[in-house]
Coordinates of C-alpha atoms in Angstrom, one line a residue:
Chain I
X26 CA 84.8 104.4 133.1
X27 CA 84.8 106.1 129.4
X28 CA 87.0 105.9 126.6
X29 CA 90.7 106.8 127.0
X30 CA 92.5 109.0 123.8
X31 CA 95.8 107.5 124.8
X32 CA 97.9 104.6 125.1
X33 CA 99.3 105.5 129.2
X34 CA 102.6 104.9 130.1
X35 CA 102.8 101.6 128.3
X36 CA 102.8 103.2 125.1
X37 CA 106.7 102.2 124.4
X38 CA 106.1 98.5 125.4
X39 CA 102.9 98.2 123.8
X40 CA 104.8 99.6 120.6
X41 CA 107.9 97.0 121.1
X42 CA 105.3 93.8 121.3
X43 CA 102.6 95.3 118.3
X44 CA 106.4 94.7 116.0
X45 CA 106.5 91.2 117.1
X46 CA 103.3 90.4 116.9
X47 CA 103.5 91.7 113.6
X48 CA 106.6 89.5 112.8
X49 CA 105.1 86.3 113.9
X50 CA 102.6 87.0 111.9
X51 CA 104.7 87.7 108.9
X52 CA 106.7 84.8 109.0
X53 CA 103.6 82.3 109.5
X54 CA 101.7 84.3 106.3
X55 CA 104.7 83.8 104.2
X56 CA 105.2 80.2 104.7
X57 CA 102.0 79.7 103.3
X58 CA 101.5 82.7 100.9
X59 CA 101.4 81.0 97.2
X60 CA 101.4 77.9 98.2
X61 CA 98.2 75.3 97.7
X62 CA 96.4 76.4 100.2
X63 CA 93.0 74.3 101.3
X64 CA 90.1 77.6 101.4
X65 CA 87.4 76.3 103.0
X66 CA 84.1 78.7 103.3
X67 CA 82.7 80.0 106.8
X68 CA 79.2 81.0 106.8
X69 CA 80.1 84.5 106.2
X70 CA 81.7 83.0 102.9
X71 CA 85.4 84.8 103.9
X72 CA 88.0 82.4 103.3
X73 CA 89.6 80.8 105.8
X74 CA 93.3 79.1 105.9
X75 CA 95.7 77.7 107.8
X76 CA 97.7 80.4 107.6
X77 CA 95.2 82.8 109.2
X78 CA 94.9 80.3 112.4
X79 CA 98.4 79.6 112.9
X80 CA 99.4 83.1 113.1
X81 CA 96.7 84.1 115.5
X82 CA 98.0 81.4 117.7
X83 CA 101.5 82.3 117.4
X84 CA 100.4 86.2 118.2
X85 CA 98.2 85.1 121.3
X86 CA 101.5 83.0 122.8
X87 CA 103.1 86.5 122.5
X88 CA 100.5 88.7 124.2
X89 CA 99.7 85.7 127.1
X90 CA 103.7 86.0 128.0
X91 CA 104.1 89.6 127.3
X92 CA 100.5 91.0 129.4
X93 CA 98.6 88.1 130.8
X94 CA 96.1 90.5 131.9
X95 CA 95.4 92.0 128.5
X96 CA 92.1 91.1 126.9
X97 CA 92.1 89.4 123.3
X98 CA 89.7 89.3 120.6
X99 CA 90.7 88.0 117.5
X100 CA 88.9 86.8 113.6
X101 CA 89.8 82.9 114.3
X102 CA 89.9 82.2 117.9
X103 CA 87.5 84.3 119.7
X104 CA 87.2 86.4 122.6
X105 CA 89.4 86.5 126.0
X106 CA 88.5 88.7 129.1
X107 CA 87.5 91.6 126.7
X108 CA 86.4 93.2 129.6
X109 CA 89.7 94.0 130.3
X110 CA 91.5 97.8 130.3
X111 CA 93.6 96.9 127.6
X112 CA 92.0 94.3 124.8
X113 CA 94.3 93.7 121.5
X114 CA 92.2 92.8 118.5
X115 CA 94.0 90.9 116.1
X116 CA 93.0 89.8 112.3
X117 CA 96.0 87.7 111.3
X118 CA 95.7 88.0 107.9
X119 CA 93.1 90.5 106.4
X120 CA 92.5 90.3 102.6
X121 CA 92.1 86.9 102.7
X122 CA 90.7 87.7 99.0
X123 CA 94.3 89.0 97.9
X124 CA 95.8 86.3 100.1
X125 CA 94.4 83.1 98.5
X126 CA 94.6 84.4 94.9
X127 CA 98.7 85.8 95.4
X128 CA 97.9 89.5 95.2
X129 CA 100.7 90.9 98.3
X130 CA 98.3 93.4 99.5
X131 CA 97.1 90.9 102.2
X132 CA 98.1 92.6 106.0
X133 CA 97.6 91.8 109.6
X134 CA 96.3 94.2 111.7
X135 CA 97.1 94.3 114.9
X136 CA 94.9 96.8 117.7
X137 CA 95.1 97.9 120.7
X138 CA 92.2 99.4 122.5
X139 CA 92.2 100.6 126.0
X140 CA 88.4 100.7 127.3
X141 CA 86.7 100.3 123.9
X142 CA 89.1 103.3 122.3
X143 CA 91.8 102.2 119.9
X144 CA 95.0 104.0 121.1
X145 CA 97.5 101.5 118.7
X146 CA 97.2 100.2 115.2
X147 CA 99.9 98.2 112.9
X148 CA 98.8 97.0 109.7
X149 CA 101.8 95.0 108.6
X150 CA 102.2 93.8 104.6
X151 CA 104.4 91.1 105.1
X152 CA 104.9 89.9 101.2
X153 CA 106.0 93.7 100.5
X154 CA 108.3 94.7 103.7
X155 CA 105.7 97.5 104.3
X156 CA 104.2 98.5 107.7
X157 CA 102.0 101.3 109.2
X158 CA 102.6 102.2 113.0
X159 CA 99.8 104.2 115.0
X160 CA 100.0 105.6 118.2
X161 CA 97.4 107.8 119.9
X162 CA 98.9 111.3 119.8
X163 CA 102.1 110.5 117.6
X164 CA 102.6 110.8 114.0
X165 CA 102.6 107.8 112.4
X166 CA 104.9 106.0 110.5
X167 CA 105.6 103.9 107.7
X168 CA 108.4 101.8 108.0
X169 CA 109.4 104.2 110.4
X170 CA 109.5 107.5 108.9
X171 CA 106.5 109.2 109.5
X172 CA 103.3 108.8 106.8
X173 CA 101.5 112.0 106.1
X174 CA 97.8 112.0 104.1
X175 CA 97.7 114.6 101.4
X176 CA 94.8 117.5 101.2
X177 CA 91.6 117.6 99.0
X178 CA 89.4 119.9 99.4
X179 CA 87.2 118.7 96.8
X180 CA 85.0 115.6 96.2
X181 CA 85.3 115.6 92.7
X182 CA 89.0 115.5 92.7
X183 CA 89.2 112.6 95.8
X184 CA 90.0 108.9 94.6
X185 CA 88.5 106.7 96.8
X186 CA 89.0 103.1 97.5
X187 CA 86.4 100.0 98.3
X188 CA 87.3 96.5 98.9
X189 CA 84.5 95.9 96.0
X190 CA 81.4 96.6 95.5
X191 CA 79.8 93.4 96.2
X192 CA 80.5 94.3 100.4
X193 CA 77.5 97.1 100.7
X194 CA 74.3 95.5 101.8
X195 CA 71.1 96.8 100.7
X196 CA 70.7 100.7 100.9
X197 CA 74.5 100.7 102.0
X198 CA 75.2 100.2 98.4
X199 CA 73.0 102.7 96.9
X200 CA 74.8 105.7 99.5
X201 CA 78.1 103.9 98.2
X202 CA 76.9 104.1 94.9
X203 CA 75.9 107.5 95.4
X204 CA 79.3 108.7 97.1
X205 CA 81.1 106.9 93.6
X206 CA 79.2 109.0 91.7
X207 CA 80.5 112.2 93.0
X208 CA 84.2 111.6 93.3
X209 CA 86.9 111.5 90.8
X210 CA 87.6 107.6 90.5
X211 CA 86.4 104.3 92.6
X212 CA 88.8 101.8 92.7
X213 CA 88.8 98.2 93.7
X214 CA 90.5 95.5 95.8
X215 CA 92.7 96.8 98.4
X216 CA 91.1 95.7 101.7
X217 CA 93.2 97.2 104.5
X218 CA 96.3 98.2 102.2
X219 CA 94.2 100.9 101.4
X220 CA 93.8 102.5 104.7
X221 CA 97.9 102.5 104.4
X222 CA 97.7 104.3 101.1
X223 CA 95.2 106.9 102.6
X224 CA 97.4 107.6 105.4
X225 CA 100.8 107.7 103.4
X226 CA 99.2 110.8 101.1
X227 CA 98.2 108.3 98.0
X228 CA 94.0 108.0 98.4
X229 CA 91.8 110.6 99.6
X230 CA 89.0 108.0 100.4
X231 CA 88.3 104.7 101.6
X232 CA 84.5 103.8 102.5
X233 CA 83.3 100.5 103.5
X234 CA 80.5 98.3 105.3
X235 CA 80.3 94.9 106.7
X236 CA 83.9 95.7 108.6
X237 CA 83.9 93.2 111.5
X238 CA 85.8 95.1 115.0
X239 CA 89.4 93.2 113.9
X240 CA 89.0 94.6 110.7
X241 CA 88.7 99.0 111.1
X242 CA 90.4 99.3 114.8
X243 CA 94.3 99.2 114.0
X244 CA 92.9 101.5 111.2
X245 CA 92.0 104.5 113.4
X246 CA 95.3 105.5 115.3
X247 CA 97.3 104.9 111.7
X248 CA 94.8 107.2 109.5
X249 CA 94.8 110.0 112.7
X250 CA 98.2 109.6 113.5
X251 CA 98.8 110.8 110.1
X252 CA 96.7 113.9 109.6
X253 CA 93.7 112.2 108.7
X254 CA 89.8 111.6 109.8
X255 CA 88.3 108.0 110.2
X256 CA 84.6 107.2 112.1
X257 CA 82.0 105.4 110.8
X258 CA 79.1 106.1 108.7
X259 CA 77.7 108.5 110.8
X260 CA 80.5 110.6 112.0
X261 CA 80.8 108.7 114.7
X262 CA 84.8 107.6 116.5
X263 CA 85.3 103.7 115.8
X264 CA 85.4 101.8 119.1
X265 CA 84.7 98.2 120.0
X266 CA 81.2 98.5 119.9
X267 CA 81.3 100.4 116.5
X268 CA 79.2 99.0 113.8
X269 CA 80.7 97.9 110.4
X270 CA 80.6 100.6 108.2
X271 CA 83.6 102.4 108.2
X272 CA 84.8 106.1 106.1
X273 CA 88.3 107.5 106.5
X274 CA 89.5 110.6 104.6
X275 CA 92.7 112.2 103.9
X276 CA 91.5 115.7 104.4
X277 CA 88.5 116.6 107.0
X278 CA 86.6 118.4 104.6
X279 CA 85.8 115.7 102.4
X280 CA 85.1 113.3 105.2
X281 CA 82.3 115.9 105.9
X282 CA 80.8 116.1 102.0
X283 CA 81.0 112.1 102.0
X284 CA 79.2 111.5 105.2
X285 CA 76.6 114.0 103.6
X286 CA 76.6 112.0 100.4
X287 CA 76.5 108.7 102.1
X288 CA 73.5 109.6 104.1
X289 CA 71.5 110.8 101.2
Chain K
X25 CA 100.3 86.8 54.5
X26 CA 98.4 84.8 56.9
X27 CA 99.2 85.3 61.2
X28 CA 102.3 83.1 62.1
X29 CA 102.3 81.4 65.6
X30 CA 106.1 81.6 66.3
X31 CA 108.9 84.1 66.4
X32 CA 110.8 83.0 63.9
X33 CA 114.7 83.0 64.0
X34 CA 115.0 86.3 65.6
X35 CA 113.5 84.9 69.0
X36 CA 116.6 84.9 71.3
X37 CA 117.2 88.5 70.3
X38 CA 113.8 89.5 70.8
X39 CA 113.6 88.2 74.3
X40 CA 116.5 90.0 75.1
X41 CA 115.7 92.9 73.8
X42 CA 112.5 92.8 75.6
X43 CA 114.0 92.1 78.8
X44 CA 115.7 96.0 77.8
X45 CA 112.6 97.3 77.3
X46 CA 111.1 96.2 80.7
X47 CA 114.4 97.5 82.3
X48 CA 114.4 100.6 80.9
X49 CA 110.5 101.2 81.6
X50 CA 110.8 99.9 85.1
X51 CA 113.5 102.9 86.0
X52 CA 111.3 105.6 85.1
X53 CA 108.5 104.2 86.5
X54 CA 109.9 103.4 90.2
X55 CA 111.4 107.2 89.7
X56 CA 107.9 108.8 90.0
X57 CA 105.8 105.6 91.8
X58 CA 104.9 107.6 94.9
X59 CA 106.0 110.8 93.9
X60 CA 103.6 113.6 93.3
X61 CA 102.2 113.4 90.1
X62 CA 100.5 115.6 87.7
X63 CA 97.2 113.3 86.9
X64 CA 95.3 114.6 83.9
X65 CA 92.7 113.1 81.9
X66 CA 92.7 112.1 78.4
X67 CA 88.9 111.9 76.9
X68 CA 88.7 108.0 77.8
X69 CA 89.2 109.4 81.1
X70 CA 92.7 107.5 81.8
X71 CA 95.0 108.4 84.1
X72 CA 98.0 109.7 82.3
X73 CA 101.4 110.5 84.0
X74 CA 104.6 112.0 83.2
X75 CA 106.0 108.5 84.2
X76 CA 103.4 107.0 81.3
X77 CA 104.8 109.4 78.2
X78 CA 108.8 109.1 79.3
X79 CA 108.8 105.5 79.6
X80 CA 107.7 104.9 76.3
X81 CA 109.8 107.4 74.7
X82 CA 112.9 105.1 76.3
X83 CA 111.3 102.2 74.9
X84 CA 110.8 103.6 71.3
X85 CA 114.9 104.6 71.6
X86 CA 115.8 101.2 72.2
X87 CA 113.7 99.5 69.5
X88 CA 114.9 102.5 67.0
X89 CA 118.4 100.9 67.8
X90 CA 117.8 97.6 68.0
X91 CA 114.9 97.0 65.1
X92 CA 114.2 99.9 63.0
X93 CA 112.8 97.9 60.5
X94 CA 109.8 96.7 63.1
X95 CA 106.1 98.5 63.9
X96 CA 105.6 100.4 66.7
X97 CA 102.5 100.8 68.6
X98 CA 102.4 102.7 71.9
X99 CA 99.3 103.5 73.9
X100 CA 101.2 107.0 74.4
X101 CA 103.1 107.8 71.2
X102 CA 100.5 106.1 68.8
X103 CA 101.7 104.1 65.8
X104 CA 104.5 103.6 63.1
X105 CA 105.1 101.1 60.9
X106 CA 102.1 99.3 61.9
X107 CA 101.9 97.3 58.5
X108 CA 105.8 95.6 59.4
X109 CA 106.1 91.6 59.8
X110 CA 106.8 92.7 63.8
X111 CA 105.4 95.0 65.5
X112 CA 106.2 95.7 69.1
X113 CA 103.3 96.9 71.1
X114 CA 103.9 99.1 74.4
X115 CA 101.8 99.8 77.0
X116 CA 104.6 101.6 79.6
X117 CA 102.5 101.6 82.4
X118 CA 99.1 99.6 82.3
X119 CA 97.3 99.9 85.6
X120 CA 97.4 103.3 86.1
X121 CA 94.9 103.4 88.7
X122 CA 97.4 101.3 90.9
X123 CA 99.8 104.0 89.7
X124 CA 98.1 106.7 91.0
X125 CA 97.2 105.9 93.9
X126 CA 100.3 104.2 94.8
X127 CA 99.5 100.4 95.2
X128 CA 102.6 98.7 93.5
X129 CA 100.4 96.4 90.9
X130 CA 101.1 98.1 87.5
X131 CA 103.2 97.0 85.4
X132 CA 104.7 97.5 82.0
X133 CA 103.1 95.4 79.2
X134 CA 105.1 94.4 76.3
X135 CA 104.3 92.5 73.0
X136 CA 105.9 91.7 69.8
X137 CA 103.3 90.8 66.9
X138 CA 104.3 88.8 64.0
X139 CA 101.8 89.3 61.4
X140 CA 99.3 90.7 63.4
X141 CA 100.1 87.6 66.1
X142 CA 101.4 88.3 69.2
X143 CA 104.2 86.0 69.7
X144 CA 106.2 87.6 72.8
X145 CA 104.1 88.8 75.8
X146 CA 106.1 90.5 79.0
X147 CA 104.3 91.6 82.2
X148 CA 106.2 93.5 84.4
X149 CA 105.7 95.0 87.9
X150 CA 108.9 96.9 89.0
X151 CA 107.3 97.4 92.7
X152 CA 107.6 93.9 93.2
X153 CA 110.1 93.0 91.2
X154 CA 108.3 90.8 89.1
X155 CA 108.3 89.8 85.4
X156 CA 106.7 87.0 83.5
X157 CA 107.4 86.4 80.2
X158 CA 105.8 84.3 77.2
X159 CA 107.2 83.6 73.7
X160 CA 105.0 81.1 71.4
X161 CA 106.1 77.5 72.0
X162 CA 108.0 77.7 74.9
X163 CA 106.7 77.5 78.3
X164 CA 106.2 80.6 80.3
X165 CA 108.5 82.3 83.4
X166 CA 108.3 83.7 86.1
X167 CA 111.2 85.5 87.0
X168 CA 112.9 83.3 85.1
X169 CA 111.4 79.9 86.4
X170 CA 108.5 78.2 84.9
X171 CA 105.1 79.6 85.3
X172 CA 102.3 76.9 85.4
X173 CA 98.1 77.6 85.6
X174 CA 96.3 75.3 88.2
X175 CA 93.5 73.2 86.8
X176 CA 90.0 73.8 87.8
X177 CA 87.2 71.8 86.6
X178 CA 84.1 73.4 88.0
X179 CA 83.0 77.4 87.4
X180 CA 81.7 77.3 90.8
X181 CA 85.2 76.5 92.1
X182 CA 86.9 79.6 90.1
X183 CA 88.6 82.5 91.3
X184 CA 87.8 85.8 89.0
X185 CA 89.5 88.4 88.5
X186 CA 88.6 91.6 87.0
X187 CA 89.7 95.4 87.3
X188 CA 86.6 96.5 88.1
X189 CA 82.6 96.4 87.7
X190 CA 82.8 99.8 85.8
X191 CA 84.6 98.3 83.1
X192 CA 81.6 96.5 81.3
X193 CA 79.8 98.9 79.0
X194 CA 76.0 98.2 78.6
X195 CA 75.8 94.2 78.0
X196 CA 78.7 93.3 79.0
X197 CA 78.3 94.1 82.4
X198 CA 75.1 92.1 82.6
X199 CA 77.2 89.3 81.0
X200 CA 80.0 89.9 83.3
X201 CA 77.4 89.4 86.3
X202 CA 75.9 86.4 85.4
X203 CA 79.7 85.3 85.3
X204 CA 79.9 86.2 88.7
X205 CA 76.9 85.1 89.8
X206 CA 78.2 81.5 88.6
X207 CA 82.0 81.3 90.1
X208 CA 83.2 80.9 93.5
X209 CA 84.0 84.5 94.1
X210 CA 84.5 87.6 91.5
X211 CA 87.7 89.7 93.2
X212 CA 89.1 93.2 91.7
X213 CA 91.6 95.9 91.2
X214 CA 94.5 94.1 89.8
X215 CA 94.4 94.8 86.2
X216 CA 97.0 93.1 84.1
X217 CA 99.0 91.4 87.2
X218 CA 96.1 89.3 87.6
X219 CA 96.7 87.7 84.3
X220 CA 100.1 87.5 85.7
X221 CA 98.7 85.5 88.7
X222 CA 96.1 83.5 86.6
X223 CA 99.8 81.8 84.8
X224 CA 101.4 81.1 87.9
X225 CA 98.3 79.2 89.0
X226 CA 96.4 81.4 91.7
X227 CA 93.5 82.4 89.9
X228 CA 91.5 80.4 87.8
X229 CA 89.6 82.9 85.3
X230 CA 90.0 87.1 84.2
X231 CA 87.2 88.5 82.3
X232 CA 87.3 92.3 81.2
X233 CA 86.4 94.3 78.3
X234 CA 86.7 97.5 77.5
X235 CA 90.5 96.6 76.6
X236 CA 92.8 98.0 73.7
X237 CA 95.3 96.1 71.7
X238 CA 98.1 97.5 74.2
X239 CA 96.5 96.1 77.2
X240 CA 95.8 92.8 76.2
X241 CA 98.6 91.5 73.6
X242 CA 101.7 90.8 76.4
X243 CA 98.9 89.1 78.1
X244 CA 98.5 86.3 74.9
X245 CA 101.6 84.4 74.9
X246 CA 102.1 84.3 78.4
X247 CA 98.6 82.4 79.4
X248 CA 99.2 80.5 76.9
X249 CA 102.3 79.6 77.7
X250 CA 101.6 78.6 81.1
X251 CA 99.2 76.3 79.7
X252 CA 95.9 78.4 80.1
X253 CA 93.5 79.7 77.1
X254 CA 93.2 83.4 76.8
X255 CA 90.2 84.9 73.7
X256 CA 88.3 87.1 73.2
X257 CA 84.3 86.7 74.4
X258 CA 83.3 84.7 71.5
X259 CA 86.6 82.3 72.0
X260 CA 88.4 83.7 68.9
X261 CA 92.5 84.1 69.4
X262 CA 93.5 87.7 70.4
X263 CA 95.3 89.8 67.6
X264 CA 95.9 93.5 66.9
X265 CA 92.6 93.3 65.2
X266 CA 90.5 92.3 68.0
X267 CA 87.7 93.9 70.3
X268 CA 88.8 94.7 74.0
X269 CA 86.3 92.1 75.6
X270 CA 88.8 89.4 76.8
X271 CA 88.6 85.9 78.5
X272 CA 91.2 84.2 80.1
X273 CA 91.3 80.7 82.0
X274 CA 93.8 78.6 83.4
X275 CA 91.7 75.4 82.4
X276 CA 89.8 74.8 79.2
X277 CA 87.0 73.6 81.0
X278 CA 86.5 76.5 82.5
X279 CA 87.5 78.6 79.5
X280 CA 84.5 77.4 77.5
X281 CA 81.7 77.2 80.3
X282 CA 82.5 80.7 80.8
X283 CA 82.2 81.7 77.6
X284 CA 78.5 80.1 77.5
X285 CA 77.8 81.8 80.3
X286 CA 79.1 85.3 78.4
X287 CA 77.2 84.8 75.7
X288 CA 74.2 84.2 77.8

């Protein structure tokens, strides 16, 4: 079998449970967004709360009612039958930076790939009523109007965005620090709220390493959907088996100058 | 004349008059957040918007009407008066990186100085409908309910905060790493809402330099207020005569271990 570009015919129910998976979420983040939360540290030093478990279970009761044959791989609880057609990966609550210190940028993102292609996206911002909708060949929306990203044909005018600098191992951060050096402004702290930005016209650049699967799929229907270019550091499309560096671009030809920068 | 740490009399009126200010700021603001904007650069290589200049303007014809006997002094519109008992000091729209690239944490910054002092503080984020406010001696709000720091007794426990690694000229950004290097995790991109979040208790320490009067003034009464310690790097109060290198803690212990740490 290869890799599928589109949804198939279950595109409208797909669409219909991706909105309440994105609700349970919501209303599971918010009970405990702001509150005194107990972080506790996973080896990979991301924080970890309640919150983030509880609305992964909540989404996987959905999706085990909704399309028992579905595959599921999400951040807390693992890995079903991803062998499946259809797998939805699922981080509850990405930005667990923003989340544990109150910043509302935190999101869930919700994907849905179809053999190892990611043909639906939602990243949902549940403490700012804000949601980005992908579909494989529709436009995506925010909020349900459609997003659009903006042009810029130029490096030195793009303003890129990176989760912080401290995320680039090794030579990843030299070809980040290389890529900052050559556009108009870096700015910090976003996490996945910045892949929204990008595709709503406000960012020309987002580039990024260490990305686990959960964290760029629902990203790549949302940023093509709305005009704009997303693969990893090589040029390559962001599947399942993608690895963690991730580069998305409002306008195709400074997705093209940065993958040139990043590979020195 | 030595610095007085109140108000004086005239408090009541000045908080209301502030609240004006924040209104009036946060219209003109929301009316071009997410519009297309005309970015240029000043020398210091700020963003500057249309949104930036007009909002001040409004501010100044306020305080004309309501004080024309105070200082002014505007990060747009420069200074007047600057030698009056009060002087109010604007910054319309601080974070204008968020601004720009439409990620709703800016806000509107407002101080009043007594005698160099700053005795009122507001922050105020009109994308999120958020304002604290701080007036020496009384405690802090938060949308009009108290604002409160947590306590944290242990750097390696602390959350910082900081707008971003590029902020720290020459030493200071070595400092600023070994800060990092010490704390439970360094997070960025939230300029002055993070001071915002340090007084409502979820973040425990912002270090940044680099600052001007009109960034970091508001920012004075309201940690304070909310029970934290805010100084400049050598622990010294913040007035209209400080340097931009800024520490602020929700928890003295904190407050001066970091500062050791700074100083190196």
């Amino acid at each position: 079998m290869t890799g599928s570009a589109t949804p198939g015919a279950g595109a409208p129910a797909f669409a219909d449970v991706a909105g309440r998976l994105a609700d349970a979420a919501a209303r599971i983040a918010m009970k405990y967004f702001r509150r005194d939360l107990a972080v506790d540290d996973k080896t990979d030093l991301s924080p970890v709360t309640s919150a983030d478990r509880e609305a992964e279970a909540a989404m996987r009761d959905i999706l085990g009612a909704a399309f028992p044959e579905h595959g599921i791989y999400g951040e807390e609880l693992g890995k079903d039958r991803i062998d499946a057609e259809y797998v939805w990966v699922l981080d509850p609550i990405d930005g667990t930076q923003s989340f544990v210190t109150g910043k509302p940028l935190f999101g869930t993102l919700i994907a849905l790939t179809r053999l190892g292609v990611p043909v639906l996206g939602v990243i949902d911002a549940p403490a700012l009523n804000e949601r980005w909708l992908g579909i494989a060949g529709r436009p995506t929306t925010f909020n349900g109007a459609p997003a659009r990203v903006r042009g810029c044909a130029e490096l030195g005018r793009a303003w890129l965005y990176a989760t912080s600098p401290q995320m680039f191992p090794g030579g990843d951060f030299d070809a980040f620090e290389r890529l900052r050096g050559r556009v108009r402004r870096a700015v910090y702290g976003a996490e996945c709220y910045a892949y929204g930005l990008l595709a709503s016209g406000h960012v020309d650049l987002v580039a990024e390493a260490t990305m686990q699967p959960y964290d760029f799929l629902a990203l790549a229907p949302i940023v093509a959907g709305a005009g704009g270019i997303i693969t990893d550091w090589r040029g390559e499309p962001l599947t399942l088996g993608s690895g963690g560096r991730v580069l998305a671009a409002g306008d195709a030809r400074i997705h093209g100058a940065a993958l040139e920068v990043l590979a020195g």
